[in-house]
Short mmCIF file of C-alpha atoms in Angstrom, two decimals:
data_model
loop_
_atom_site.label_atom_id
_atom_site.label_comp_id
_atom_site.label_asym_id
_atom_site.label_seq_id
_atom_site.Cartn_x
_atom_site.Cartn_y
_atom_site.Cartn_z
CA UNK A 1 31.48 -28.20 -6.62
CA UNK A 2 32.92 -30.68 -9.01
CA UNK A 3 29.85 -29.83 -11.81
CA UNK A 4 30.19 -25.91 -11.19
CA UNK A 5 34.06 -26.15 -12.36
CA UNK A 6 32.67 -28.60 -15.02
CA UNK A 7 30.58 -26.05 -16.26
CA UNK A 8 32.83 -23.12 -15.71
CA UNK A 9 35.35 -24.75 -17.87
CA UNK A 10 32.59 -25.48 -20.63
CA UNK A 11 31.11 -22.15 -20.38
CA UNK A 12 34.71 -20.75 -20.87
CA UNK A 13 35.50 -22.62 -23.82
CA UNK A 14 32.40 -21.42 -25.87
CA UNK A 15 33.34 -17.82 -24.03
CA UNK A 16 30.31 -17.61 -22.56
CA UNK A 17 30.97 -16.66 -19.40
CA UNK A 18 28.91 -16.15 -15.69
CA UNK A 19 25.59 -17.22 -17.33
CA UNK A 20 26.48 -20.09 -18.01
CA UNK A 21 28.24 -21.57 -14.79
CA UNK A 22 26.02 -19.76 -12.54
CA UNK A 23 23.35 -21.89 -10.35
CA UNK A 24 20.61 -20.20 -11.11
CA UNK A 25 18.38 -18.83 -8.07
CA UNK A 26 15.77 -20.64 -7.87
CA UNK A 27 18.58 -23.87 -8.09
CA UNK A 28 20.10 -22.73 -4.84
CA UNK A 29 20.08 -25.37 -2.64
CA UNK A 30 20.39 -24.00 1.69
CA UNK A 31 21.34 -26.74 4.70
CA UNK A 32 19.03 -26.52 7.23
CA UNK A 33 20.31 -23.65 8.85
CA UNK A 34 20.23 -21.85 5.73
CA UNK A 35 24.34 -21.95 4.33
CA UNK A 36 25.20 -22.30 0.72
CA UNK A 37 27.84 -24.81 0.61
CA UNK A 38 29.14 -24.36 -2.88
CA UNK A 39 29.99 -20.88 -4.87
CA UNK A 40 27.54 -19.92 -6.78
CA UNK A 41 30.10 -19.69 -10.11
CA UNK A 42 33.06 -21.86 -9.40
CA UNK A 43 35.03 -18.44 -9.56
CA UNK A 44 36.95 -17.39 -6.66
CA UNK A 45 35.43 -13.59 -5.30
CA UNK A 46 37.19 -10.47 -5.31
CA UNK A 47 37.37 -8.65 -2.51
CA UNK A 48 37.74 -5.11 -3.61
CA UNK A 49 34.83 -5.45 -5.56
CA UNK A 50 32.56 -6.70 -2.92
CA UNK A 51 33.43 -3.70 -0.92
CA UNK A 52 32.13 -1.66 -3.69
CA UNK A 53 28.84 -3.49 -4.09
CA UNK A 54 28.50 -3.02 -0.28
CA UNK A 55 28.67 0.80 -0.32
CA UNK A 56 26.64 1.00 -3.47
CA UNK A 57 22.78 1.91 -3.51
CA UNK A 58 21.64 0.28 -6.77
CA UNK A 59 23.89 -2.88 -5.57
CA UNK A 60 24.30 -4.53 -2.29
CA UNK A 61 23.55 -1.49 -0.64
CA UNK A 62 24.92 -3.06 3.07
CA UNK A 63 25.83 -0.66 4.70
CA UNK A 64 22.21 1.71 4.44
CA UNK A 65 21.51 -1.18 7.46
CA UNK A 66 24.72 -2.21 8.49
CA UNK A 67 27.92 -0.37 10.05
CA UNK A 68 31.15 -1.63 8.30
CA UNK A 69 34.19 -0.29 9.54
CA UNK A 70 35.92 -1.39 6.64
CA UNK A 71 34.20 1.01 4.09
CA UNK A 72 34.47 4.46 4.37
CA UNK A 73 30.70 4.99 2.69
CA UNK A 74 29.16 7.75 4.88
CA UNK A 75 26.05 7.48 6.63
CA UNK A 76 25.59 3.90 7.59
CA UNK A 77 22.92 2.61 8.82
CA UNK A 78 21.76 0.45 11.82
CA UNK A 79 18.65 -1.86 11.09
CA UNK A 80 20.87 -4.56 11.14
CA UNK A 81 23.84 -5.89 13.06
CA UNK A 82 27.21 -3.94 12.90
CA UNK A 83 29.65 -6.43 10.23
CA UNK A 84 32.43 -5.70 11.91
CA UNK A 85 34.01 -9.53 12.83
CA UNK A 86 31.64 -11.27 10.74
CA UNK A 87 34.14 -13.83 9.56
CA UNK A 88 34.90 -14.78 13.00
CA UNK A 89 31.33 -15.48 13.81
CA UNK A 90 30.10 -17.33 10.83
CA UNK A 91 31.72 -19.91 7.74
CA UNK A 92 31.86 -18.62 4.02
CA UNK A 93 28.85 -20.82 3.21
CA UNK A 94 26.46 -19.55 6.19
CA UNK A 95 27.52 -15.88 4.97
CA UNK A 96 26.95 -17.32 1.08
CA UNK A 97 23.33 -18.05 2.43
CA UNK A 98 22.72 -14.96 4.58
CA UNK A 99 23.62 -12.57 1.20
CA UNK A 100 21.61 -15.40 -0.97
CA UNK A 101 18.18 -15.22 1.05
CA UNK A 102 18.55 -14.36 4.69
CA UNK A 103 15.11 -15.69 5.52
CA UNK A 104 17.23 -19.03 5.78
CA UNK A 105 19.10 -18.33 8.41
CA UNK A 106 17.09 -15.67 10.07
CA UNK A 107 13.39 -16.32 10.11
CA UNK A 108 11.09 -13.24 9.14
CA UNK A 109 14.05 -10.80 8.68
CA UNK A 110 13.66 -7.99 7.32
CA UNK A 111 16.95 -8.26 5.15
CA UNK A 112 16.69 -8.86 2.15
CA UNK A 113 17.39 -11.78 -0.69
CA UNK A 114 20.08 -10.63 -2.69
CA UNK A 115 20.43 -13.26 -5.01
CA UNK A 116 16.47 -14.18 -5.83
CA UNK A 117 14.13 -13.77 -7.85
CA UNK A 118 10.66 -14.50 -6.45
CA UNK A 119 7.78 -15.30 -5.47
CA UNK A 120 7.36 -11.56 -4.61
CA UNK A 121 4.04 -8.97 -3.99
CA UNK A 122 3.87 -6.30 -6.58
CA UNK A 123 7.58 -7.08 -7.57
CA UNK A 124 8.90 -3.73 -9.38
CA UNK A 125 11.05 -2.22 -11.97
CA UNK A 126 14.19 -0.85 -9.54
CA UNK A 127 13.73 2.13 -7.67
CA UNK A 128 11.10 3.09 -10.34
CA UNK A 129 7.27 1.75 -8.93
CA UNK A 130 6.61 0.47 -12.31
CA UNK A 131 5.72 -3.47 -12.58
CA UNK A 132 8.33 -5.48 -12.81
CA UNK A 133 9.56 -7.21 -16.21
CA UNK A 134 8.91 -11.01 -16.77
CA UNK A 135 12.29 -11.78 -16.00
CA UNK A 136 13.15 -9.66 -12.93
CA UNK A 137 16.95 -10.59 -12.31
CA UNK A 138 18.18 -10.80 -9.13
CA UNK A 139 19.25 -7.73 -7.31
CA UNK A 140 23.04 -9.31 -7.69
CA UNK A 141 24.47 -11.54 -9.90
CA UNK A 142 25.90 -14.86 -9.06
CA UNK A 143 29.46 -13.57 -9.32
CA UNK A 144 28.82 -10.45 -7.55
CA UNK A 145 27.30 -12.47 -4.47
CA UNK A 146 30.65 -14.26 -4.43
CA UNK A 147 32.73 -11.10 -4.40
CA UNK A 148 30.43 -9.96 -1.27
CA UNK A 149 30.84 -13.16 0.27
CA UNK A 150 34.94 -13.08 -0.05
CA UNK A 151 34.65 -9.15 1.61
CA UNK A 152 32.99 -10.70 4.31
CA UNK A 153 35.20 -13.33 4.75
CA UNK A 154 38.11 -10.31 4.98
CA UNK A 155 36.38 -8.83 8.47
CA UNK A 156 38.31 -11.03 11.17
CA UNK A 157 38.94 -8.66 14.72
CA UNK A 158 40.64 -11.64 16.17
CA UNK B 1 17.07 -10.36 17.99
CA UNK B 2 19.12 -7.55 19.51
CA UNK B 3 17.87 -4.85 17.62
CA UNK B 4 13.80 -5.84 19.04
CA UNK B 5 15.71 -6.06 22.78
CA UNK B 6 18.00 -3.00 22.59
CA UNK B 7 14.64 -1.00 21.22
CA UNK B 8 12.13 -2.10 23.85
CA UNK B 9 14.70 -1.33 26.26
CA UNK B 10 14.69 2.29 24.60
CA UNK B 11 11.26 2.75 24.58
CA UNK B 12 10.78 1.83 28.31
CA UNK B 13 13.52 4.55 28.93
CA UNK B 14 13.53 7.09 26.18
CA UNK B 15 16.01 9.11 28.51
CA UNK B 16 18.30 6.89 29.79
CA UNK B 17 18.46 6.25 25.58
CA UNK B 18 20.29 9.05 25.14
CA UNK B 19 23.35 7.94 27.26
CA UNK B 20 23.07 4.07 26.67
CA UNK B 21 23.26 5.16 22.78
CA UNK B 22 25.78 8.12 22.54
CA UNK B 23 26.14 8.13 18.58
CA UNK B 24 22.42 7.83 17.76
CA UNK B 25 19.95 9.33 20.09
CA UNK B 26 16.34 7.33 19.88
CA UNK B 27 14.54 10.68 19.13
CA UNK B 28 14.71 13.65 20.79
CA UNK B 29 13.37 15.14 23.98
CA UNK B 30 10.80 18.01 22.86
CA UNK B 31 7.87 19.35 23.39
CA UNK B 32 5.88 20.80 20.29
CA UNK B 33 4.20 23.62 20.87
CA UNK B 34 3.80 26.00 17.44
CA UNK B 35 4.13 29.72 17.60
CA UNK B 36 3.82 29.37 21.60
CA UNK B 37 0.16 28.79 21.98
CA UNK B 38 -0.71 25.65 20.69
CA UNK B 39 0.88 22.75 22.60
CA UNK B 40 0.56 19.05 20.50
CA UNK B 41 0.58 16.33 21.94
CA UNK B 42 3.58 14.05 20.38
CA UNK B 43 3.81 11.29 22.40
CA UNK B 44 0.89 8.89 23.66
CA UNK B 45 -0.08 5.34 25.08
CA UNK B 46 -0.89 3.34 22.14
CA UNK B 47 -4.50 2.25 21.13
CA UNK B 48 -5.25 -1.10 22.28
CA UNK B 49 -5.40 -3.12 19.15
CA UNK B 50 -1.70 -1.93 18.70
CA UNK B 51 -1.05 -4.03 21.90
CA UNK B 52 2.20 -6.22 21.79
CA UNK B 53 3.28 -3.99 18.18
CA UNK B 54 3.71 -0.95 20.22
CA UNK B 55 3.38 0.10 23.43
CA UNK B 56 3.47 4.00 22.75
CA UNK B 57 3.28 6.15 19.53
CA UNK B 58 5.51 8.91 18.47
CA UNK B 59 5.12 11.99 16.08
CA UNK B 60 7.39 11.55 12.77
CA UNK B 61 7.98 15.17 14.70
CA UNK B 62 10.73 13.51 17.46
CA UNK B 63 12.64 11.99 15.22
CA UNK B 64 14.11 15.20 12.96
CA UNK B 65 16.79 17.15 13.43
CA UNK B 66 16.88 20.47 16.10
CA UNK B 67 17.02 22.46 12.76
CA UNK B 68 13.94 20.59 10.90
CA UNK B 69 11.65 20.57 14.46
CA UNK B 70 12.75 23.89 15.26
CA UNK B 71 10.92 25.31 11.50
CA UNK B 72 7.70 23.37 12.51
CA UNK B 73 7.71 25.79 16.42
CA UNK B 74 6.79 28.88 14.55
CA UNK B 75 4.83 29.67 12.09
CA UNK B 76 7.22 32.26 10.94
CA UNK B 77 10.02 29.92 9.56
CA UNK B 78 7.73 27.19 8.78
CA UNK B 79 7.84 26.93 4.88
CA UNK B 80 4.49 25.42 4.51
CA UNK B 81 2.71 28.34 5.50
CA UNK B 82 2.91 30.13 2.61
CA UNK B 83 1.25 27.03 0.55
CA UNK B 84 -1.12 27.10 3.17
CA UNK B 85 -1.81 30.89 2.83
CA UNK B 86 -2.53 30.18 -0.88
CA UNK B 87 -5.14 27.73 0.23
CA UNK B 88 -6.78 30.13 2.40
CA UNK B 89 -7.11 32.31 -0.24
CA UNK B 90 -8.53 30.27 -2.57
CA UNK B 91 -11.18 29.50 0.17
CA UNK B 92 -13.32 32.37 -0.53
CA UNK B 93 -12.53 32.34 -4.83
CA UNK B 94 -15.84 31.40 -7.05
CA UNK B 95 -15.55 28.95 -9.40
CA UNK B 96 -16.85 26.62 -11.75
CA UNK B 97 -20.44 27.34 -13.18
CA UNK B 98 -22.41 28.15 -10.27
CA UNK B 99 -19.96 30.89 -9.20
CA UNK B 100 -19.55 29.17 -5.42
CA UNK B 101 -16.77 29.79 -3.67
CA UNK B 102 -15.92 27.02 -1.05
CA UNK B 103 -16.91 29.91 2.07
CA UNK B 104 -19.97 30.49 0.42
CA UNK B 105 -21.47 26.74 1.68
CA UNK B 106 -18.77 26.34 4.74
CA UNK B 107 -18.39 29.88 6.40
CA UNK B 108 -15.35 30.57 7.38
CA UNK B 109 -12.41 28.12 7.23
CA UNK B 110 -11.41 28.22 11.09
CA UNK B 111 -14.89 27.23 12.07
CA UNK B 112 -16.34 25.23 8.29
CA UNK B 113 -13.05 23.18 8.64
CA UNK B 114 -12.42 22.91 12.52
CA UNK B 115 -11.51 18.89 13.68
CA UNK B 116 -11.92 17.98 9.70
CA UNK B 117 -8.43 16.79 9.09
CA UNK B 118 -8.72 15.13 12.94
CA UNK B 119 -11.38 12.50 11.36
CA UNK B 120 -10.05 11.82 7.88
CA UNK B 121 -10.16 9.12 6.19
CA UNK B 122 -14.01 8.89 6.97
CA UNK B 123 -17.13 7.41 5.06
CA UNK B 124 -19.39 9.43 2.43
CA UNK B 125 -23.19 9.20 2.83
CA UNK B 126 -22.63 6.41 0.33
CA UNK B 127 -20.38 4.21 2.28
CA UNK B 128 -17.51 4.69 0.45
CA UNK B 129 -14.07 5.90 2.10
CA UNK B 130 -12.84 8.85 1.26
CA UNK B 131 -9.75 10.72 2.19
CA UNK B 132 -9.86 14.89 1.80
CA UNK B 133 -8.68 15.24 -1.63
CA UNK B 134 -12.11 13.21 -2.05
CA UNK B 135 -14.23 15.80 -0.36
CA UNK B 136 -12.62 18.63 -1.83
CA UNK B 137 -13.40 17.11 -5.23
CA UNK B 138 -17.07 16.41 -4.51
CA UNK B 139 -17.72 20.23 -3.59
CA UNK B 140 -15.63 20.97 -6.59
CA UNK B 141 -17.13 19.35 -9.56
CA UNK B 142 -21.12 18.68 -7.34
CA UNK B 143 -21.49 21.95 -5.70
CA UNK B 144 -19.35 24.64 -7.39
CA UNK B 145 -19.82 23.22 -11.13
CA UNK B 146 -15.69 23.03 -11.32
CA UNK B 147 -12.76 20.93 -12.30
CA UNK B 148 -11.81 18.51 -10.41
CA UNK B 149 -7.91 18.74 -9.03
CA UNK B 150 -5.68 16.73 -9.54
CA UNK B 151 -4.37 14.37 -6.20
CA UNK B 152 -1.19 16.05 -6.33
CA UNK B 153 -1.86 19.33 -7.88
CA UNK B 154 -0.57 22.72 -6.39
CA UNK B 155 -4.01 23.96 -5.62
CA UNK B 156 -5.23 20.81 -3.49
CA UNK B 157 -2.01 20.42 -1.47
CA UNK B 158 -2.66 23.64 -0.63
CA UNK B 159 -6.37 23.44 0.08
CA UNK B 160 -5.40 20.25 2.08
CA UNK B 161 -2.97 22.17 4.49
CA UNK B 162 -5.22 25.20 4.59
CA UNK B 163 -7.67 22.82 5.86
CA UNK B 164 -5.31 20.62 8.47
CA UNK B 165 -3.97 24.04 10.05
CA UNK B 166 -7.64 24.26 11.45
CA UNK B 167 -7.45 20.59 13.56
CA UNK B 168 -4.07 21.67 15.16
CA UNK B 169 -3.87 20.66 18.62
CA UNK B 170 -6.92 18.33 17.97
CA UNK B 171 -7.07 14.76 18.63
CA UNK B 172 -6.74 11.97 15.91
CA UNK B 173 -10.21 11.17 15.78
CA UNK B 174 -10.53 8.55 12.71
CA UNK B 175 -13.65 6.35 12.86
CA UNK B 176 -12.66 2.10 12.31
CA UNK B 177 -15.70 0.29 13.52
CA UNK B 178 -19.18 -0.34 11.92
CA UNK B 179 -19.20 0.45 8.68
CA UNK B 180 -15.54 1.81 8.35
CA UNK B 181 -13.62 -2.22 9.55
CA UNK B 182 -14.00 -3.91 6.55
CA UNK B 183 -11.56 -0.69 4.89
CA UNK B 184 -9.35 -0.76 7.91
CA UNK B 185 -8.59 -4.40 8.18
CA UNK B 186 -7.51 -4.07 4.61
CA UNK B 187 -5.36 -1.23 5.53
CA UNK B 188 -4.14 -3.25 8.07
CA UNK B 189 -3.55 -6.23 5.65
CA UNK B 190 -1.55 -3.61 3.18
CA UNK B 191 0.33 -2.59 6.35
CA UNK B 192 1.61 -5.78 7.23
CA UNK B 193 2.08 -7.21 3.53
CA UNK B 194 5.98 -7.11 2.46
CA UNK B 195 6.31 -5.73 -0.55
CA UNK B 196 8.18 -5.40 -3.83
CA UNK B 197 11.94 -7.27 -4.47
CA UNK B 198 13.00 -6.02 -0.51
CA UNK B 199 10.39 -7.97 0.86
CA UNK B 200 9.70 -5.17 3.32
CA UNK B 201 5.87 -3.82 4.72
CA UNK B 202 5.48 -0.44 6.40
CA UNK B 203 5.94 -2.66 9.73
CA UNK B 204 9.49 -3.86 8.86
CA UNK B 205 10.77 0.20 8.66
CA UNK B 206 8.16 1.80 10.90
CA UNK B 207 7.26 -0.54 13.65
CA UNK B 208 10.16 -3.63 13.74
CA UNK B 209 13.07 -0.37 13.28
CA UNK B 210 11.45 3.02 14.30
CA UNK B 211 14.55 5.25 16.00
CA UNK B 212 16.73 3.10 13.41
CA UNK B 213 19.01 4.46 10.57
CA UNK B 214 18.66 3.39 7.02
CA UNK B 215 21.65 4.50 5.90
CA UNK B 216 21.08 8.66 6.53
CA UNK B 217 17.09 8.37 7.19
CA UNK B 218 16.14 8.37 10.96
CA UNK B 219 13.58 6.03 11.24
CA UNK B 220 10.05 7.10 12.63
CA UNK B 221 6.49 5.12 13.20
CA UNK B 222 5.01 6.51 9.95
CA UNK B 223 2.52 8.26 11.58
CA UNK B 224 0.35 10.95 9.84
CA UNK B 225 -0.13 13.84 12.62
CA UNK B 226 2.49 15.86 10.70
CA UNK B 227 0.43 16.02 7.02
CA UNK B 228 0.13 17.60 4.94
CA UNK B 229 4.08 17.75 5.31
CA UNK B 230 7.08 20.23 4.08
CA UNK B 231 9.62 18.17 2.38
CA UNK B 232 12.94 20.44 2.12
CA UNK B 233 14.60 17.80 -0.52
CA UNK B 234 11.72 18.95 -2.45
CA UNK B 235 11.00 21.85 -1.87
CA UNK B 236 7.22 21.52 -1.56
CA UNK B 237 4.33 19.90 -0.24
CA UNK B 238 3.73 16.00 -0.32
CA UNK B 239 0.25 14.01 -0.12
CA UNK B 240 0.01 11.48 2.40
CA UNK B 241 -0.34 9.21 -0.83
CA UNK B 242 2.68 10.36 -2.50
CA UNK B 243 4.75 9.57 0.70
CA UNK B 244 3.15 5.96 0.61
CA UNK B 245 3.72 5.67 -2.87
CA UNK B 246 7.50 6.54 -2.15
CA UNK B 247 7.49 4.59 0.45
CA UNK B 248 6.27 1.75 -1.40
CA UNK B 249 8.50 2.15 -4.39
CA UNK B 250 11.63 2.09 -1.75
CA UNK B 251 10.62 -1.71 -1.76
CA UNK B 252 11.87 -1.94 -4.97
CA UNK B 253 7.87 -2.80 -5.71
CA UNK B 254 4.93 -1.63 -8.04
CA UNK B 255 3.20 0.92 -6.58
CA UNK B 256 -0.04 2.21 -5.99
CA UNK B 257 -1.75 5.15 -7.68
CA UNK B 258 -2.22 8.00 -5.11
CA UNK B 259 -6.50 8.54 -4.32
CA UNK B 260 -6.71 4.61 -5.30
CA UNK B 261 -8.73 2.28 -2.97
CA UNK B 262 -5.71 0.30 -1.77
CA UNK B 263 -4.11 4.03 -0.31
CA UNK B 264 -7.33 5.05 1.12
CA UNK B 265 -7.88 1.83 2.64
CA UNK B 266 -3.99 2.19 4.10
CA UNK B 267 -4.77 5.98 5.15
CA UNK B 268 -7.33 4.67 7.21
CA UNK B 269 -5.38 1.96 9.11
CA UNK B 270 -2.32 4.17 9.67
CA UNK B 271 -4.46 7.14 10.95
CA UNK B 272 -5.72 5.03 13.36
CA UNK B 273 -2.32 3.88 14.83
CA UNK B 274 -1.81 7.61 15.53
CA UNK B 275 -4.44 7.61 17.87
CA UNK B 276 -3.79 9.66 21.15
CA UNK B 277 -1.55 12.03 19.08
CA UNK B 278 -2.39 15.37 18.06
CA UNK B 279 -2.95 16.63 14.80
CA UNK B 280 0.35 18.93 13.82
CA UNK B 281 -1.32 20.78 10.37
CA UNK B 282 2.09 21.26 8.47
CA UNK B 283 5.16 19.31 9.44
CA UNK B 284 8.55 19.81 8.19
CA UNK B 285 10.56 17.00 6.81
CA UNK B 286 14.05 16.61 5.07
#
């Protein structure tokens, strides 16, 4: 934690931002039942915007295998467990590792890594079937996993 | 976890599924039988080496909406038929340089093609695997002296449903020992591989989630009864290989060339999980 603020605070300085502070993927380090103790940029997550990333296709894209109440994106799917109370059943790091690289926490899940980068089969370009560049980034950035995370952290029944 | 449970469950009681799961019904409760007189059979036991993956195999059919199975009941309101119509017509055209048409070696199309689609993908006299298009290429450019079409072209999508619309009602009959294993185990390897930047095979969607939503798409086994197959998003006919290729990309994943080895090789395998079905000869998808 200490070293990510460290960095943050560098990385601010010279106004270079995320890329700078972020752990990079293959850096992330998972417990044994697969959370991600520290934020992946030292910046707090917003909310609002990790609803959006939820409910968006070429994002997150959550909800085309999970219901969320809390988003009104139509059409949600149901290959994976309804969100609703998912704060109540796990900690901020174990959800930080289930957006990160499920396979952690669930073995052989068909979820995927959000924040990763490989190795993968045939690895493409997007949605478009071509190869995928050298440096495939990972379908979220380190900031946006965050903001996921602290939406998450917002769906409490209890 | 739940999701393997709460499906098994619905499998082992596809009726009592439709009041355990008010909001999303497993698939529906139909019988296919097109323009009246020719029942298909939709639903089956599974083949043995699916044993402990499935224990019974559905048409893509059950799992559409009233509206989209209704369109596949009648030949009437069933938009591929007019593609298929086409096909049938080009049947008995001459082409190419020795002025053949394709009735001229087979006879007439309800008998020449009878059971073909039933058996495909099957092995040349050379040993190779070849899926229709394949065929319909060899007669093309060997026998009739003509250009080859192209995978995806109007005029073999319509050949190729001309053709299936002769196997309706006819059991998948797809050969996988002898000669034919070595290209279905690597089918089967392709089936089970997981793909692209989602990490997903054909088994994640169609075998671990069949009867599943992702996001609007009802989830079915991926089975190829239905093929040729009426897509109304677009508006046309789509290749068994274009749906893998799709289906591929969807990983977020290179994929393959429809008519390559690697989708032949995967046509193969995933005919053969649709053994006990019937063949359909022109489904209709969203």
């Amino acid at each position: 934690m200490k070293r990510h603020v460290a960095l943050a605070a560098v990385a601010a300085t010279f106004a270079a931002t995320a890329a700078f502070a972020e752990t990079a993927p293959m850096d992330v380090k998972f417990t044994d039942i697969g959370e991600v103790t520290t934020s992946l940029t030292g910046q707090p997550g917003d909310p609002s915007k990790g609803a959006e990333i939820a409910s968006t296709k070429s994002l997150g894209n959550c909800v085309s295998c999970h219901v969320v109440s809390a988003l009104d994106a139509s059409f949600q799917g149901n290959v994976g467990p309804e969100l609703n109370g998912a704060a109540d059943r796990w900690s901020e790091a174990q959800l930080r590792g289930i957006v990160i690289d499920a396979k952690h926490t669930f073995e052989g899940t068909v979820m995927p890594g959000m924040y990763k980068t490989g190795p993968f089969i045939r690895p493409g370009d997007g949605y478009t079937g071509k190869a995928a560049p050298a440096d495939l980034p990972p379908i979220l950035n380190g900031q946006q996993v965050e903001d996921v995370v602290a939406f998450l952290m917002t769906l409490k029944e209890e | 976890m739940t999701l393997r449970t709460s499906r098994t469950i619905l499998a082992a009681t596809a009726v009592l599924a439709l009041c355990t799961a008010p909001l999303r019904a497993e698939m529906a409760d139909d019988e296919l039988n097109i323009n009246g007189d020719t029942p298909i059979v939709t639903k089956a036991p599974a083949a043995d080496f699916l044993k402990g993956h499935l224990d019974e195999v559905y048409s893509g059919w059950l799992f559409r909406t009233d509206s989209s199975r209704a369109m596949e009941q009648d030949d009437f309101d069933n938009p591929i038929m007019v593609f298929g119509e086409q096909g049938m017509d080009n049947w008995n055209v001459a082409d190419g340089s020795e002025g053949k048409s394709c009735a001229d070696c087979h006879g007439d199309i309800e008998e020449g093609m009878k059971g073909v689609r039933a058996k495909m993908p099957h092995l040349n006299a050379k040993g190779e695997l070849w899926s229709m298009e394949n065929y319909i290429n060899d007669c093309r450019t060997e026998r009739m002296g003509a250009e080859a079409w192209g995978w995806d072209s109007g005029p073999m999508k319509n050949m190729t449903v001309a053709i299936a619309v002769q196997s309706r009602g006819m059991p998948v009959n797809v050969k996988i020992d002898g000669d034919a294993a070595p290209f279905w185990e690597k089918g089967k390897e392709m089936y089970y591989t997981r793909y692209g930047q989602l990490e997903l095979s054909c088994a994640s969607c169609h075998e671990e989630n069949y009867g599943n939503y992702i996001r609007a798409d009802h989830l079915s086994q991926g089975q190829l009864t239905g093929f040729p197959v009426y897509r109304l998003k677009n508006a046309g006919v789509v290749s068994i290989h274009n749906r893998f290729k799709g289906c591929i990309r969807d990983t977020r994943a290179e994929t393959f060339k429809p008519g390559s080895q690697e989708f032949r090789n995967l046509e193969l395998y995933v005919a053969s999980r649709g053994t006990g079905l019937e063949i359909e000869g022109g489904g209709v998808r969203p």
